[in-house]
Tab-separated table of C-alpha atoms in Angstrom:
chain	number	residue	atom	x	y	z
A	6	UNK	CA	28.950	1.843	63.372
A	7	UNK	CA	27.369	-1.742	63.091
A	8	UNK	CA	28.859	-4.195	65.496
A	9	UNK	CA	31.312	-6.700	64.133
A	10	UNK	CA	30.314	-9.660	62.309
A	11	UNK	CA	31.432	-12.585	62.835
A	12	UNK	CA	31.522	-15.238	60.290
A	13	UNK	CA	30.016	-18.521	61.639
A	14	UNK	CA	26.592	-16.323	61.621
A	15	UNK	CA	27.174	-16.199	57.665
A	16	UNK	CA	28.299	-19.458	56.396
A	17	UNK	CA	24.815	-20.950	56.547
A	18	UNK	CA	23.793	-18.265	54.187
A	19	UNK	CA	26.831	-18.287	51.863
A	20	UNK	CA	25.749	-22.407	51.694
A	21	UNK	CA	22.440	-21.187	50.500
A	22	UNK	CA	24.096	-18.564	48.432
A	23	UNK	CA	25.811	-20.946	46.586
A	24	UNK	CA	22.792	-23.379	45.789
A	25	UNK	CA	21.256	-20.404	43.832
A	26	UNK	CA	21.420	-20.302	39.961
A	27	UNK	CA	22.224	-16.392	39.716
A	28	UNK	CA	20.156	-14.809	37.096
A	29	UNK	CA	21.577	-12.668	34.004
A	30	UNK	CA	23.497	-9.917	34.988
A	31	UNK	CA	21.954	-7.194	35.972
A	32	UNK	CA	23.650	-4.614	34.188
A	33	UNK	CA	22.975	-6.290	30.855
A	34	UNK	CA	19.543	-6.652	31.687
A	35	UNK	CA	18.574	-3.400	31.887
A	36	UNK	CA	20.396	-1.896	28.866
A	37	UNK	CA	18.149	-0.877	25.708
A	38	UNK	CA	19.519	-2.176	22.424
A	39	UNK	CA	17.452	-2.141	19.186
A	40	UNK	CA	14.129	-3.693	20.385
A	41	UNK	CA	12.921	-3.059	23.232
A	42	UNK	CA	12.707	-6.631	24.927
A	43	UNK	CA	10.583	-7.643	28.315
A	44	UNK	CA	12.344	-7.511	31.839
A	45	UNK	CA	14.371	-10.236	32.204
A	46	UNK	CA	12.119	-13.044	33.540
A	47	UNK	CA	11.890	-11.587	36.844
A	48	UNK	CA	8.465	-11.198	38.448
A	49	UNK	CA	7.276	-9.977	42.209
A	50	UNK	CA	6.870	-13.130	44.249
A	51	UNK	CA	6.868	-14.083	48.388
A	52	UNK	CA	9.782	-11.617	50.208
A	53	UNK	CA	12.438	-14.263	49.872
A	54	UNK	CA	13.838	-13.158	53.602
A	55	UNK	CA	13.309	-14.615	57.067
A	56	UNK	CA	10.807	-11.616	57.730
A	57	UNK	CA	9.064	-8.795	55.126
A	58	UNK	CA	11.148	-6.060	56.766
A	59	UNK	CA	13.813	-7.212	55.318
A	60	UNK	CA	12.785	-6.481	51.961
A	61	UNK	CA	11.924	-3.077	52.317
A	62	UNK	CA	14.137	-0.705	50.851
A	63	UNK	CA	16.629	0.417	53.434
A	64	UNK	CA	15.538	3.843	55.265
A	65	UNK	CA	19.139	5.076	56.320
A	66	UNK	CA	18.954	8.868	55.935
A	67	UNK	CA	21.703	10.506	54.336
A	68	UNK	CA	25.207	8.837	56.384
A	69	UNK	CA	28.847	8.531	55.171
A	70	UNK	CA	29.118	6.313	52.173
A	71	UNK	CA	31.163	3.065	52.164
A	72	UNK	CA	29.939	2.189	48.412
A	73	UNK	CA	31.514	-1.605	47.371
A	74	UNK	CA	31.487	-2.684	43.647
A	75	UNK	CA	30.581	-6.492	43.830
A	76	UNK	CA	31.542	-8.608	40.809
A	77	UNK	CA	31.749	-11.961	42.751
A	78	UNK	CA	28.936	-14.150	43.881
A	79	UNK	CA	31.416	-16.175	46.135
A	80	UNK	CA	32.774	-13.638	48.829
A	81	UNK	CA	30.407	-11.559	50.141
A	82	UNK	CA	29.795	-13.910	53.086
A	83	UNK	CA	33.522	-12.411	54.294
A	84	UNK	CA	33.163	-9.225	53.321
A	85	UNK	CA	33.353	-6.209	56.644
A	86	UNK	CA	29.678	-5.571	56.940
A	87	UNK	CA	30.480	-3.518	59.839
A	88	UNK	CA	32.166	-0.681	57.157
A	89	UNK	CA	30.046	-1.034	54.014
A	90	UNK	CA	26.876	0.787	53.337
A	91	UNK	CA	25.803	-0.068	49.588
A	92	UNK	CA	26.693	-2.447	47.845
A	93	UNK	CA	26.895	-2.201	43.634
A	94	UNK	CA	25.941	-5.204	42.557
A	95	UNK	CA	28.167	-5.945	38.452
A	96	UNK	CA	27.090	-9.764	39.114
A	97	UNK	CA	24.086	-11.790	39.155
A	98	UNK	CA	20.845	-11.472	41.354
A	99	UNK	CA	21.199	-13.003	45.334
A	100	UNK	CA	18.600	-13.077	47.024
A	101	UNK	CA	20.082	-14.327	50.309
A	102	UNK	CA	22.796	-11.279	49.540
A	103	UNK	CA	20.132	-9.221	49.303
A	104	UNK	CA	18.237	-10.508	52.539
A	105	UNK	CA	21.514	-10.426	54.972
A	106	UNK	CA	22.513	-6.836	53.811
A	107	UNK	CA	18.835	-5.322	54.648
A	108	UNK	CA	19.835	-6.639	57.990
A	109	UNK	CA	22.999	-4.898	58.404
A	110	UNK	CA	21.461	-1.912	57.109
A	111	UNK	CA	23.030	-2.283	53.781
A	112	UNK	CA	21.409	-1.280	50.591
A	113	UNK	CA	21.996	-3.403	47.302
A	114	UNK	CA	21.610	-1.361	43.828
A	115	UNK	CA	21.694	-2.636	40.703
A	116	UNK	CA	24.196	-1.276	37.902
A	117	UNK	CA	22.594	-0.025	34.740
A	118	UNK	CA	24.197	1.324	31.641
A	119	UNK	CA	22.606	3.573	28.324
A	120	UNK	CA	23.600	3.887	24.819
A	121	UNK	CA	24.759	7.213	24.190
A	122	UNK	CA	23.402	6.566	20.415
A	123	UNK	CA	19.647	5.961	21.948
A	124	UNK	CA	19.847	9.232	24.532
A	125	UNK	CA	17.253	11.110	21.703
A	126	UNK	CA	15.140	8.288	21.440
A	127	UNK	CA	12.325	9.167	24.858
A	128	UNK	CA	10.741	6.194	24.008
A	129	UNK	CA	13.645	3.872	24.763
A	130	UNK	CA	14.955	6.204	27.715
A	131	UNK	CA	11.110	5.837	29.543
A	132	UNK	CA	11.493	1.675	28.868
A	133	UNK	CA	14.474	1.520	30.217
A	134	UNK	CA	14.026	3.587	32.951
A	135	UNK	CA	10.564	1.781	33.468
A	136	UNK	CA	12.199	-1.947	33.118
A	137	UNK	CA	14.716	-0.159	35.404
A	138	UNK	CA	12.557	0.064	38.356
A	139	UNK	CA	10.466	-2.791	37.785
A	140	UNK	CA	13.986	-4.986	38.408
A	141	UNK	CA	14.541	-3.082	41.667
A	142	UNK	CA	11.399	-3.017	43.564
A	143	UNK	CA	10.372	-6.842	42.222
A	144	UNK	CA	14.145	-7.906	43.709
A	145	UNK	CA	13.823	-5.805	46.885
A	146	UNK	CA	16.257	-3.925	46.332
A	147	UNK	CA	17.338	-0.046	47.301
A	148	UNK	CA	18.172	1.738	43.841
A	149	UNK	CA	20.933	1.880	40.826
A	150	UNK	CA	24.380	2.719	39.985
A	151	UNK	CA	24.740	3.983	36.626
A	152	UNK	CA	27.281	3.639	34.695
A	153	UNK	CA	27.693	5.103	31.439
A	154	UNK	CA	31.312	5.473	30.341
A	155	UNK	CA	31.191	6.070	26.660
A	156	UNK	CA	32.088	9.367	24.984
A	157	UNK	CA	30.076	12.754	24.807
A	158	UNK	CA	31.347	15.776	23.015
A	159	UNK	CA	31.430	18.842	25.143
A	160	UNK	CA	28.312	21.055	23.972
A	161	UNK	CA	26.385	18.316	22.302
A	162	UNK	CA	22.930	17.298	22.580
A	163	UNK	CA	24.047	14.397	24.044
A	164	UNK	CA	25.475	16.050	26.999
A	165	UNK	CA	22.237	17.253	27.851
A	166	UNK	CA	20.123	14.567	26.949
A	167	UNK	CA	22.257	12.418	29.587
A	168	UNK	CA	21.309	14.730	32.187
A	169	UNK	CA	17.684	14.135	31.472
A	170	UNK	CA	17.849	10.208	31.385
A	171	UNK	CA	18.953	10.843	34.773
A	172	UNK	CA	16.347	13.531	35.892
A	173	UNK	CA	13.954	10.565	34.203
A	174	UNK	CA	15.733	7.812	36.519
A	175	UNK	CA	15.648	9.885	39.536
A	176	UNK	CA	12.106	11.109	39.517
A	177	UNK	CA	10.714	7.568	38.779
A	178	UNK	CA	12.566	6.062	41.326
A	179	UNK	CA	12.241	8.915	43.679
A	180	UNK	CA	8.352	8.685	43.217
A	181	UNK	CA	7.559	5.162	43.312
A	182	UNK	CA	9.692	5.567	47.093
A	183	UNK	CA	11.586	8.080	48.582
A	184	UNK	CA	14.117	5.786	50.439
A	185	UNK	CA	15.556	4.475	46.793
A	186	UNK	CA	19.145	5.606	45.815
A	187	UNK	CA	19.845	6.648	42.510
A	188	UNK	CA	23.555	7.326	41.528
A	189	UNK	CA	25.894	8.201	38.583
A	190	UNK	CA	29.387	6.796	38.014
A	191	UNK	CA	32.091	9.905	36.363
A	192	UNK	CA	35.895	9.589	35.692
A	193	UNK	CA	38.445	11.312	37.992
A	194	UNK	CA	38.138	14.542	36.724
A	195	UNK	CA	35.506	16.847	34.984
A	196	UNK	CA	37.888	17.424	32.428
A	197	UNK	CA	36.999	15.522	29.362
A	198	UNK	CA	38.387	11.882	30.430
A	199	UNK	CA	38.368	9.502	27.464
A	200	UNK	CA	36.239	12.230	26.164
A	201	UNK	CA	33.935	12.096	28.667
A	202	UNK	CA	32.708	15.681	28.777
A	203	UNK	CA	29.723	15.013	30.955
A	204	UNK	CA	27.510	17.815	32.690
A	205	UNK	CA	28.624	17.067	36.491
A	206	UNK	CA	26.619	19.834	38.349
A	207	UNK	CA	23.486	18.462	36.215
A	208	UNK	CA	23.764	14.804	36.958
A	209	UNK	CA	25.004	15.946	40.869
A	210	UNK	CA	21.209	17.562	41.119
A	211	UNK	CA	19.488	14.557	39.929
A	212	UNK	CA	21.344	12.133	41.932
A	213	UNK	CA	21.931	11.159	46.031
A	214	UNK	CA	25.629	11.322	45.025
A	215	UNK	CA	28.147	11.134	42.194
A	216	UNK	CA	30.875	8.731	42.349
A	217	UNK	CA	34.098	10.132	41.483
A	218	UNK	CA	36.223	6.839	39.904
A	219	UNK	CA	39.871	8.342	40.549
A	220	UNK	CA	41.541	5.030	39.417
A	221	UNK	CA	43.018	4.609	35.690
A	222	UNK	CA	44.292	8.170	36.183
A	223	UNK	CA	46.795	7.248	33.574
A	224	UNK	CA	44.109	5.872	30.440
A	225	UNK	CA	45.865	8.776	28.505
A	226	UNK	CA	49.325	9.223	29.310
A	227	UNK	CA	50.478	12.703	27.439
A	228	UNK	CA	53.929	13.102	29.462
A	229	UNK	CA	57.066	10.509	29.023
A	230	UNK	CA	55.309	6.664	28.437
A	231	UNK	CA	56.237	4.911	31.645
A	232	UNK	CA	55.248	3.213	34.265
A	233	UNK	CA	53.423	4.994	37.153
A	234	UNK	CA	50.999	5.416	39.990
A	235	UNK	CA	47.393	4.294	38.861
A	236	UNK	CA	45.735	6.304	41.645
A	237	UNK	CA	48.125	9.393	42.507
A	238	UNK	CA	47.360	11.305	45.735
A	239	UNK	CA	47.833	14.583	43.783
A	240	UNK	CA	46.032	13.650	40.654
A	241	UNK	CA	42.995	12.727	42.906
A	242	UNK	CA	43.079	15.223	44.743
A	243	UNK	CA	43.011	17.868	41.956
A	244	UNK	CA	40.216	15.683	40.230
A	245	UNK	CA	38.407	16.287	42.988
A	246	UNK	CA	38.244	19.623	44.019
A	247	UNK	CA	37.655	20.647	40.120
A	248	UNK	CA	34.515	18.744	40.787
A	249	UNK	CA	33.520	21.236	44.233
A	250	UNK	CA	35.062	24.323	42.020
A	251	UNK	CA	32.170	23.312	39.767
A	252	UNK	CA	29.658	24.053	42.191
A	253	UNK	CA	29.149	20.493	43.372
A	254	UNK	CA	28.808	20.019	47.146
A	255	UNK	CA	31.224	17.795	49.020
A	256	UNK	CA	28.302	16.081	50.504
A	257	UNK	CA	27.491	15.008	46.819
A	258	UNK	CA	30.790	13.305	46.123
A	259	UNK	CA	31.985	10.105	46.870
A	260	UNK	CA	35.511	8.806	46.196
A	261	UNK	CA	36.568	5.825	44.544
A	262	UNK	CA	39.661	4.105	44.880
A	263	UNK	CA	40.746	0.473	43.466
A	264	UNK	CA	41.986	-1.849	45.301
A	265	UNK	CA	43.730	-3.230	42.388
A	266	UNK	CA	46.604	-2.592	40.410
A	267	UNK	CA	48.724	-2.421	36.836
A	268	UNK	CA	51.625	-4.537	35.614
A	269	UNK	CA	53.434	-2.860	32.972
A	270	UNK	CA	56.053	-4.710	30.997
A	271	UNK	CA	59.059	-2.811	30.581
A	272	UNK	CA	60.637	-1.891	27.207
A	273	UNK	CA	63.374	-0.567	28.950
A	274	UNK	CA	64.442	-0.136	33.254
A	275	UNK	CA	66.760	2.118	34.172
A	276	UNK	CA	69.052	1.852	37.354
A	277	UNK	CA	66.464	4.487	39.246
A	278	UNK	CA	63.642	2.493	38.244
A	279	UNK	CA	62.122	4.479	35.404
A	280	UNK	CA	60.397	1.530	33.420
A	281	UNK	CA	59.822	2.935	29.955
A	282	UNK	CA	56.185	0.980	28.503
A	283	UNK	CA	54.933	-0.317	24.783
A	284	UNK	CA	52.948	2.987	23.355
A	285	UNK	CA	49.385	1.698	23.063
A	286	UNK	CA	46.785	4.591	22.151
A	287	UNK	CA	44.009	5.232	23.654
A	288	UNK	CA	41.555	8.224	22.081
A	289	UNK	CA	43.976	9.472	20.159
A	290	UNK	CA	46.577	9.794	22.668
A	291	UNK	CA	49.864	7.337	22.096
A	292	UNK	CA	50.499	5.789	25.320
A	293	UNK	CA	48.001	4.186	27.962
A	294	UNK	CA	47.439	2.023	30.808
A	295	UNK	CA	46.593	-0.455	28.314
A	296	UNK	CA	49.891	-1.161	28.099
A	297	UNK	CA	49.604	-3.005	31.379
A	298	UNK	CA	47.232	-5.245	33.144
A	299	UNK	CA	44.908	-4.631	35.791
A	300	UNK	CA	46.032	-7.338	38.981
A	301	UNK	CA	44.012	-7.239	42.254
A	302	UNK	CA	45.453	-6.426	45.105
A	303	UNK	CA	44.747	-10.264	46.070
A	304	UNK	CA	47.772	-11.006	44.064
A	305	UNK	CA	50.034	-7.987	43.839
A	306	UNK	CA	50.429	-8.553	47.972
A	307	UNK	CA	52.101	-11.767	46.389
A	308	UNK	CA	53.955	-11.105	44.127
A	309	UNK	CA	55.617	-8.246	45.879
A	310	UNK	CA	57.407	-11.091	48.379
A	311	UNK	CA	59.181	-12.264	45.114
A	312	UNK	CA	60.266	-9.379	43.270
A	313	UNK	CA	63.617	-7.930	42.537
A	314	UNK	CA	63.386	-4.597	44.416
A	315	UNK	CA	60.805	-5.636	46.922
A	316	UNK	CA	58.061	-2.593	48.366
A	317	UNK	CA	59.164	0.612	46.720
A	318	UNK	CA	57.013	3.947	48.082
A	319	UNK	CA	57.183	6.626	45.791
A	320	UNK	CA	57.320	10.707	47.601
A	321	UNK	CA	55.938	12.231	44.878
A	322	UNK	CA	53.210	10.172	43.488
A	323	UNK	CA	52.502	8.938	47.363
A	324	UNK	CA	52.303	5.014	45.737
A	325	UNK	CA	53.853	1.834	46.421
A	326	UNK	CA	55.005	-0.315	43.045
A	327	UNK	CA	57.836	-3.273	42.627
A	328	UNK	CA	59.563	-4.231	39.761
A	329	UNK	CA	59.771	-7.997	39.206
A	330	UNK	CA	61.597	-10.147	36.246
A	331	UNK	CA	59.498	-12.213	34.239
A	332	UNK	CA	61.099	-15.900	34.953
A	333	UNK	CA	59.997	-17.008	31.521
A	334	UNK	CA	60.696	-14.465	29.115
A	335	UNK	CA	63.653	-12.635	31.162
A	336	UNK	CA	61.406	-9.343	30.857
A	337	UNK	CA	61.523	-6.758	33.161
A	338	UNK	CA	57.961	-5.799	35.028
A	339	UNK	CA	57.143	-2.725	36.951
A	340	UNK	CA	53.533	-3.207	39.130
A	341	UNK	CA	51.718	0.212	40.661
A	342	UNK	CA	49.197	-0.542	42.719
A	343	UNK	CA	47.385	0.921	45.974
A	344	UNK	CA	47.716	-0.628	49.448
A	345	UNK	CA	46.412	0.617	53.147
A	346	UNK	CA	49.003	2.859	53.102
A	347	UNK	CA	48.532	5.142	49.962
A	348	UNK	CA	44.560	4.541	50.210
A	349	UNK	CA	44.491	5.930	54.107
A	350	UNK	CA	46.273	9.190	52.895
A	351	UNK	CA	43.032	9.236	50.196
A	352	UNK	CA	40.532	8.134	52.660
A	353	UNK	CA	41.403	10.780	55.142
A	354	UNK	CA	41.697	13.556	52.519
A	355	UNK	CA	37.918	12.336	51.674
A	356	UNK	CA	37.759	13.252	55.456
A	357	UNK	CA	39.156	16.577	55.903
A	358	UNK	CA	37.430	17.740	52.545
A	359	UNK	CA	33.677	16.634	53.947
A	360	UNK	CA	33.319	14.750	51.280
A	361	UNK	CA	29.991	12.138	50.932
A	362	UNK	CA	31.782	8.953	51.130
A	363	UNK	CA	34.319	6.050	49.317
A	364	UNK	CA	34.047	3.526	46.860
A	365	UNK	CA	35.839	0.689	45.594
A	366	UNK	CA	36.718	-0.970	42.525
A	367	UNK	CA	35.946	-3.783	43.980
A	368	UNK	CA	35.500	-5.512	47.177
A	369	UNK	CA	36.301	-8.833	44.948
A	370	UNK	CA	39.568	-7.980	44.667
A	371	UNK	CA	40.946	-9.006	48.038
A	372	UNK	CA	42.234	-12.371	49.056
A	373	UNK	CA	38.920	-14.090	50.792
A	374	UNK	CA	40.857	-17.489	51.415
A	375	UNK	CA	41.557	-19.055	54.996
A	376	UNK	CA	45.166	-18.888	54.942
A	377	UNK	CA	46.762	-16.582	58.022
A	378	UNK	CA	48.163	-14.284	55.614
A	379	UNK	CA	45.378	-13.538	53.302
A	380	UNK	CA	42.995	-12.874	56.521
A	381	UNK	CA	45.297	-10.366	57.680
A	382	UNK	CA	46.034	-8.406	54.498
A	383	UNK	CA	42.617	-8.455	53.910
A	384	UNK	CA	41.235	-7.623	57.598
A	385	UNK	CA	44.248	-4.559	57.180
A	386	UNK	CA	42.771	-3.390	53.575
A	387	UNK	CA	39.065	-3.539	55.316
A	388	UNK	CA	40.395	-1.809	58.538
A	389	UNK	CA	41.723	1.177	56.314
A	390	UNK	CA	38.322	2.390	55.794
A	391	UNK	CA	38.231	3.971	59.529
A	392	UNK	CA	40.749	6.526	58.499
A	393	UNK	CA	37.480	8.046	56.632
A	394	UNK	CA	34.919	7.051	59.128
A	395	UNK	CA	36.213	7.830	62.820
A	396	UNK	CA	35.141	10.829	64.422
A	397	UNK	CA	36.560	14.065	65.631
C-alpha cells in the first residue's frame, strides 16, 4: 500500500493541469479508418517531469489491480492514489497526470479501439498497432486498454483475426519494453453479449489481463421488461466463473464494476415496486437498458434524499434502487445503481475467487466537490476498495 495522499501536495499540479490544452483524444487517435493518417501531432521531446525517472514506464511486477477509467481532465488531483494502480485514460493527453502517477507508482495507458470491418486488412492492423506504440512511448506512458465492443459472429474469421491484432499489439509492445501493459476490455460474460462472441482464452494469452465489464448486465433484457439491478451479485458472479470454466486463470481477470447507475421511467409501478419500462430493442431483443439513463453515482447519492421510497436493498439481486416521481411530468422513476455496499460484496468475491484485480467505470463519476457530504460519500466509495485489497 502507498501512503495516503494528501491533497495540498496536488493542487499545484492540478493548477498546472488545468493550464494545459489537452490534445485529441486518445482513443480516436489511434483508430484506423479509411486512410491511414500520421500520429496525431505528437512527437518525443524533453521528459516533461521534475526528473527522467519519472517517465519511465512503471516496473511494478505483476500486483493486485485497482484499474480506473478516467474520462475527466478535472479530478484526478482528488482521486485515492493510495488504491489505484492504472489508470485508463478515455480523455485527452496530461502530462502533469502522467508525471504525478509515475510517482505513485501508477501506470497511465491509453485506450485504443479497431474496426472489426479492417481486422483482414494486416496492413492497417501493423499501422495501427505501430502508431499505437509510437503514442505510448513518445507520451511516457505504460501501455493500452483496448476496447473493441462491436459485434463478431461466433466461428468467423473475425473472431480469430481479433485475437491476432492482439498477439500483434502485445508482441510489439512487449518487445519494444517488457514493463508495458497491454490489455483487452470483454462484456460480463463469454456468452455472446450484444453479439460479442469473442475468443476469451485467446485474447487472455496475449494480454497481462482481461477486464471483465460486469455492468449493463441488462443491455438485453429477455425476461419481464422492468426495472432492475444494473450490476447483480449473481449475474456477475456467474459471468465470471464461465470466464475461469473457460480455462482462463483468475490471475488473468480483473473485475469491473460502475460506479454509476440507470433511471428507468416507469410505464407502470406497482404497490411492491415492480416498475414495468418502455420496450426499446437492442440486437434484436425487445427490451433494454436503453430504456433508462446512465446517472453517476455523484448524483444518484442525491437524488436518493428526495425520493418517494427512500434506499430500497434488494435480497435477491443484492442492489440498492429508489423510486422517485418526476415533479414535472408526474411520472414515476425507478433508479438501480451500485453503492459501497453492493460493490464490497463484489469486491470481496473478486477476493475469495483470486481473481487479478477491479475496475471501474469510472473514477469520474464520484462527487469531487468540497462540500462535507460529497467528501465523505466519495472518501466511503474510495475506501470500499480495501474489501479487495486487505490481507489475510
Amino acid at each position: 500500500m502507498k501512503g495516503v495522499v494528501f491533497l495540498g501536495v496536488l493542487l499545484p499540479l492540478l493548477a498546472c493541469a488545468a493550464q494545459q490544452q489537452p490534445s485529441s483524444e486518445w482513443k480516436a487517435s489511434v483508430d484506423v479508418k479509411g486512410e491511414t493518417t500520421a500520429a496525431s501531432g505528437f512527437s518525443a521531446g524533453a521528459c516533461p517531469c521534475s526528473g527522467p525517472r519519472l517517465c519511465e514506464p512503471v516496473s511494478a511486477g505483476p500486483r493486485k489491480e485497482v484499474l480506473g477509467f478516467v474520462t475527466s481532465q478535472l479530478n484526478w488531483a482528488r482521486y485515492n492514489w493510495s488504491e489505484v494502480t492504472t489508470l485508463a485514460m478515455f480523455t485527452g493527453y496530461n502530462s502533469s497526470l502522467m508525471c504525478y502517477a509515475h510517482s505513485m507508482d501508477v501506470r497511465v495507458v491509453v485506450s485504443a479501439n479497431y474496426e472489426v470491418a479492417d481486422l483482414s486488412n494486416a496492413t492497417k492492423r501493423s499501422v495501427w498497432v505501430q502508431h499505437l506504440l509510437q503514442e505510448v512511448q513518445t507520451q511516457y506512458l505504460d501501455g493500452v486498454n483496448i476496447d473493441i465492443e462491436e459485434s463478431v459472429k461466433d466461428g468467423s474469421p473475425e473472431q480469430k483475426l481479433l485475437v491476432q491484432l492482439v498477439e500483434e499489439t502485445y508482441t510489439a509492445f512487449k518487445k519494444a519494453n517488457p514493463h508495458y501493459q497491454v490489455t483487452f476490455d470483454v462484456a460480463w460474460s463469454p456468452d455472446c453479449i450484444d453479439g460479442r462472441c469473442y475468443d476469451a482464452p485467446g485474447l487472455a494469452r496475449w494480454t497481462d489481463f482481461l477486464v471483465v465489464m460486469s455492468y449493463d448486465e441488462r443491455s438485453q433484457i429477455y425476461g419481464p421488461c422492468i426495472a432492475s439491478a444494473n450490476s447483480a451479485y449473481n449475474t456477475t458472479a456467474t459471468g465470471i466463473l464461465k470466464y475461469v470454466g473457460l480455462g482462463i486463470k483468475q490471475e488473468q481477470l480483473v473485475l469491473g464494476l460502475p460506479w454509476y447507475g440507470y433511471d428507468y421511467p416507469c410505464t407502470s409501478l406497482s404497490v411492491d415496486s415492480i416498475c414495468s419500462i418502455p420496450k426499446v430493442p437492442y440486437h434484436s431483443v425487445d427490451c433494454s437498458d436503453a430504456a433508462g439513463k446512465q446517472l453517476p453515482y455523484a448524483i444518484v447519492s442525491k437524488m436518493v434524499n428526495e425520493s418517494i421510497s427512500g434506499r430500497v436493498w434488494n435480497e435477491t439481486l443484492e442492489s440498492p434502487f429508489f423510486n422517485y416521481k418526476d415533479a414535472a411530468s408526474g411520472a414515476f422513476h425507478q433508479v438501480w445503481y451500485d453503492d459501497p455496499q453492493s460493490l464490497k460484496l463484489k469486491y470481496l468475491f473478486a477476493r475469495v475467487e483470486g481473481l487479478r484485480g477491479l475496475a471501474f467505470w469510472n473514477v469520474d463519476q464520484l462527487d469531487y466537490g468540497d462540500s462535507p457530504e460529497a467528501k465523505s460519500l466519495t472518501a466511503e466509495m474510495w475506501r470500499a476498495i480495501s474489501a479487495f485489497l486487505k490481507q489475510g
